[in-house]
Amino acid sequence: MSDMNFEQARFNMIEQQIRPWEVLDQQVLEVLAKIRREAFVPEQYRQLAFSDIRIPLGHGETMMNPNVEGRLLQALSVRPEDRILEIGTGSGYVTACLATLGSSVLSVDIHADFTETAQARLQAAGLHNVQLQTGDAARGWGNLRYDVIAITGALPVLDPLWRDLLTVGGRLFAVVGTAPIMEAILVTRVGEQEWTSESLFETELPCLLNSARPPVFTF
């Protein structure tokens, strides 16, 4: 596919998939138009970079559908001064979008090859405000606070430890539940001991490895 066709496919993705999903924030749309999604897709799937599918990445992981990525970015309302934590680097595409919108991104993935590949892709994109780390972050990652937290793999339950990592005014995106019923939510810390939670939409994602499971009741 030529560069011109990639640009047309990107335009069609935004106009036919992302806008109809009520992603209307101009800043988000500009970032989605700017970041070359095809550069973050595994080579064998590059022709599908703008399709309404979850593209396989390996290890049973996938990229999110473009419309879900757009809703995630819009919901988080990233500001230029925001410090961002991303759990689940994956391809590095959402990482790149967050880094373009915010001040800095710390992104963590359990798969070392994802971290290595994403690092090369982000450097090629000229993004140097990202720190990548490899590790199991399903039960949290450090104790620093962040203005934005994006969890890109599903969680059967949302552990309160995640909301505790938000600054006051900070926002967290997560997909919570078990297949086939999963719900994207936005948690906002409105006070030192007060949070709000908003249901955004239903979707389905692979769960984070080693994520906490809801209690099972037996009789």
Coordinates of C-alpha atoms in Angstrom, one line a residue:
M1 CA 0.0 0.0 0.0
S2 CA 1.4 3.4 -1.0
D3 CA 1.9 6.3 1.4
M4 CA -1.0 8.0 -0.3
N5 CA -3.3 5.0 0.3
F6 CA -2.2 4.9 3.9
E7 CA -3.3 8.5 4.3
Q8 CA -6.6 7.8 2.7
A9 CA -7.1 4.8 4.9
R10 CA -6.2 6.8 8.0
F11 CA -8.7 9.5 7.0
N12 CA -11.4 6.8 6.4
M13 CA -10.7 5.3 9.8
I14 CA -11.2 8.6 11.5
E15 CA -14.3 9.6 9.6
Q16 CA -16.0 6.2 9.3
Q17 CA -15.0 4.4 12.6
I18 CA -13.9 6.9 15.2
R19 CA -16.1 10.0 14.6
P20 CA -19.3 7.8 14.5
W21 CA -18.3 6.5 17.9
E22 CA -18.7 10.1 19.3
V23 CA -15.0 10.9 19.3
L24 CA -15.3 14.6 18.5
D25 CA -12.5 16.1 20.5
Q26 CA -10.4 18.0 17.9
Q27 CA -7.2 17.5 19.7
V28 CA -7.7 13.7 19.9
L29 CA -8.7 13.6 16.2
E30 CA -5.5 15.6 15.3
V31 CA -3.3 13.1 17.2
L32 CA -5.0 10.1 15.5
A33 CA -4.4 11.8 12.1
K34 CA -0.7 12.5 13.0
I35 CA 0.5 9.3 14.6
R36 CA 1.2 6.6 11.9
R37 CA -0.8 3.7 13.2
E38 CA 0.6 1.4 10.4
A39 CA 4.1 2.0 11.9
F40 CA 3.0 0.3 15.1
V41 CA 1.3 -2.7 13.6
P42 CA 3.2 -6.0 13.1
E43 CA 4.5 -6.2 9.5
Q44 CA 2.3 -9.1 8.5
Y45 CA -0.9 -7.2 9.5
R46 CA 0.1 -3.8 8.1
Q47 CA -2.6 -3.9 5.4
L48 CA -5.2 -4.2 8.3
A49 CA -3.8 -1.2 10.3
F50 CA -6.9 0.9 9.8
S51 CA -9.5 -1.9 10.0
D52 CA -12.2 -2.2 12.7
I53 CA -10.6 -5.3 14.3
R54 CA -8.3 -6.2 17.1
I55 CA -4.9 -6.9 15.5
P56 CA -2.9 -9.8 17.0
L57 CA 0.4 -8.8 18.6
G58 CA 1.5 -12.2 20.0
H59 CA 1.3 -13.8 23.4
G60 CA -2.5 -13.8 23.0
E61 CA -2.5 -9.9 23.1
T62 CA -4.1 -7.6 20.6
M63 CA -4.3 -3.9 19.7
M64 CA -7.6 -2.3 20.6
N65 CA -10.0 -1.4 17.8
P66 CA -9.4 2.2 16.5
N67 CA -12.8 3.4 17.9
V68 CA -11.9 2.2 21.4
E69 CA -8.5 3.9 21.2
G70 CA -10.3 7.1 20.2
R71 CA -12.8 6.9 23.1
L72 CA -10.0 6.1 25.6
L73 CA -8.0 9.2 24.5
Q74 CA -11.1 11.4 24.6
A75 CA -12.3 10.2 28.0
L76 CA -8.9 10.9 29.6
S77 CA -8.8 14.5 28.5
V78 CA -5.0 14.6 28.5
R79 CA -3.4 18.0 29.1
P80 CA 0.1 19.1 28.0
E81 CA 1.3 19.1 31.6
D82 CA -0.1 15.6 32.5
R83 CA 2.1 12.8 33.8
I84 CA 0.8 9.5 32.5
L85 CA 1.0 5.9 33.5
E86 CA 0.1 3.3 30.9
I87 CA -0.4 -0.3 31.9
G88 CA 0.0 -2.5 28.9
T89 CA 2.4 -1.0 26.2
G90 CA 1.4 -3.5 23.6
S91 CA 2.3 -2.2 20.1
G92 CA 3.2 1.3 21.5
Y93 CA 0.5 3.0 19.4
V94 CA -1.6 4.3 22.3
T95 CA 1.6 5.1 24.1
A96 CA 2.6 7.3 21.2
C97 CA -0.8 9.1 21.2
L98 CA -0.6 9.7 25.0
A99 CA 3.0 11.0 24.7
T100 CA 1.9 13.4 22.0
L101 CA -0.9 14.7 24.2
G102 CA 0.8 14.8 27.6
S103 CA 4.1 15.8 29.3
S104 CA 5.5 12.3 29.9
V105 CA 4.5 8.7 29.9
L106 CA 5.7 5.7 31.9
S107 CA 4.5 2.6 30.1
V108 CA 4.8 -0.9 31.6
D109 CA 4.4 -4.3 29.8
I110 CA 4.9 -7.8 31.1
H111 CA 6.4 -9.0 27.7
A112 CA 10.0 -7.9 27.2
D113 CA 9.7 -8.2 23.4
F114 CA 6.8 -5.8 23.4
T115 CA 8.8 -3.3 25.4
E116 CA 11.8 -3.6 23.0
T117 CA 9.7 -3.3 19.8
A118 CA 7.7 -0.4 21.2
Q119 CA 10.9 1.4 22.1
A120 CA 12.2 1.2 18.6
R121 CA 8.9 2.4 17.1
L122 CA 8.6 5.3 19.5
Q123 CA 12.1 6.4 18.8
A124 CA 11.4 6.2 15.1
A125 CA 8.4 8.4 15.6
G126 CA 10.6 11.0 17.3
L127 CA 8.9 10.6 20.8
H128 CA 11.4 10.9 23.6
N129 CA 9.1 11.7 26.6
V130 CA 8.3 8.0 27.2
Q131 CA 9.9 5.6 29.6
L132 CA 9.3 1.9 29.0
Q133 CA 9.6 -0.7 31.7
T134 CA 9.1 -4.5 31.6
G135 CA 7.3 -6.1 34.6
D136 CA 4.1 -7.5 36.0
A137 CA 1.9 -4.5 36.8
A138 CA -1.4 -6.3 37.2
R139 CA -1.4 -5.6 41.0
G140 CA 0.0 -2.0 40.7
W141 CA 3.2 -0.2 39.8
G142 CA 5.1 1.8 42.5
N143 CA 3.5 4.5 44.6
L144 CA 4.0 7.7 42.6
R145 CA 0.9 9.6 41.6
Y146 CA -0.2 10.3 38.1
D147 CA -2.6 12.7 36.4
V148 CA -3.7 10.1 33.9
I149 CA -3.7 6.3 34.1
A150 CA -4.6 4.2 31.1
I151 CA -5.0 0.4 31.6
T152 CA -5.2 -1.1 28.2
G153 CA -5.9 -4.7 29.2
A154 CA -9.2 -5.7 30.9
L155 CA -9.5 -6.3 34.7
P156 CA -12.1 -8.6 36.2
V157 CA -12.3 -6.2 39.1
L158 CA -10.7 -2.8 39.6
D159 CA -8.5 -2.9 42.6
P160 CA -8.7 0.4 44.7
L161 CA -4.9 0.6 44.5
W162 CA -5.2 2.1 41.0
R163 CA -7.4 5.0 42.0
D164 CA -5.0 5.7 44.9
L165 CA -2.3 6.4 42.3
L166 CA -4.3 9.3 40.8
T167 CA -3.6 12.9 41.7
V168 CA -6.6 15.0 42.8
G169 CA -8.3 15.7 39.5
G170 CA -6.6 12.7 37.8
R171 CA -8.4 10.4 35.5
L172 CA -8.2 6.6 35.0
F173 CA -9.5 4.5 32.1
A174 CA -10.1 0.8 32.6
V175 CA -12.1 -2.0 31.1
V176 CA -13.7 -4.0 33.9
G177 CA -15.5 -7.3 33.9
T178 CA -15.3 -10.8 32.4
A179 CA -16.1 -11.8 28.8
P180 CA -18.5 -11.3 27.2
I181 CA -19.7 -8.5 29.6
M182 CA -17.0 -5.9 30.0
E183 CA -17.5 -2.2 30.7
A184 CA -15.1 0.7 29.9
I185 CA -15.1 3.1 32.9
L186 CA -13.6 6.5 33.7
V187 CA -12.6 7.0 37.4
T188 CA -11.8 10.6 38.4
R189 CA -10.2 11.5 41.8
V190 CA -12.2 14.6 42.9
G191 CA -10.7 14.8 46.5
E192 CA -8.1 13.2 48.6
Q193 CA -10.6 10.5 49.7
E194 CA -13.2 10.9 47.0
W195 CA -13.6 9.5 43.5
T196 CA -16.3 9.3 40.9
S197 CA -16.8 6.6 38.3
E198 CA -18.5 6.9 34.9
S199 CA -19.6 4.1 32.6
L200 CA -18.5 4.9 29.1
F201 CA -19.4 1.9 26.8
E202 CA -19.3 -1.9 26.6
T203 CA -16.4 -3.6 24.9
E204 CA -14.2 -6.7 25.2
L205 CA -10.4 -6.9 25.7
P206 CA -8.0 -9.6 26.7
C207 CA -7.4 -9.5 30.5
L208 CA -4.1 -8.4 31.9
L209 CA -2.0 -11.4 32.9
N210 CA -2.1 -12.2 36.6
S211 CA -4.9 -9.6 37.2
A212 CA -7.0 -10.0 40.4
R213 CA -10.1 -12.2 40.1
P214 CA -13.4 -11.6 41.7
P215 CA -14.2 -13.8 44.7
V216 CA -15.9 -17.1 43.9
F217 CA -18.7 -18.1 46.3
T218 CA -19.3 -21.8 46.8
F219 CA -22.2 -23.4 48.7

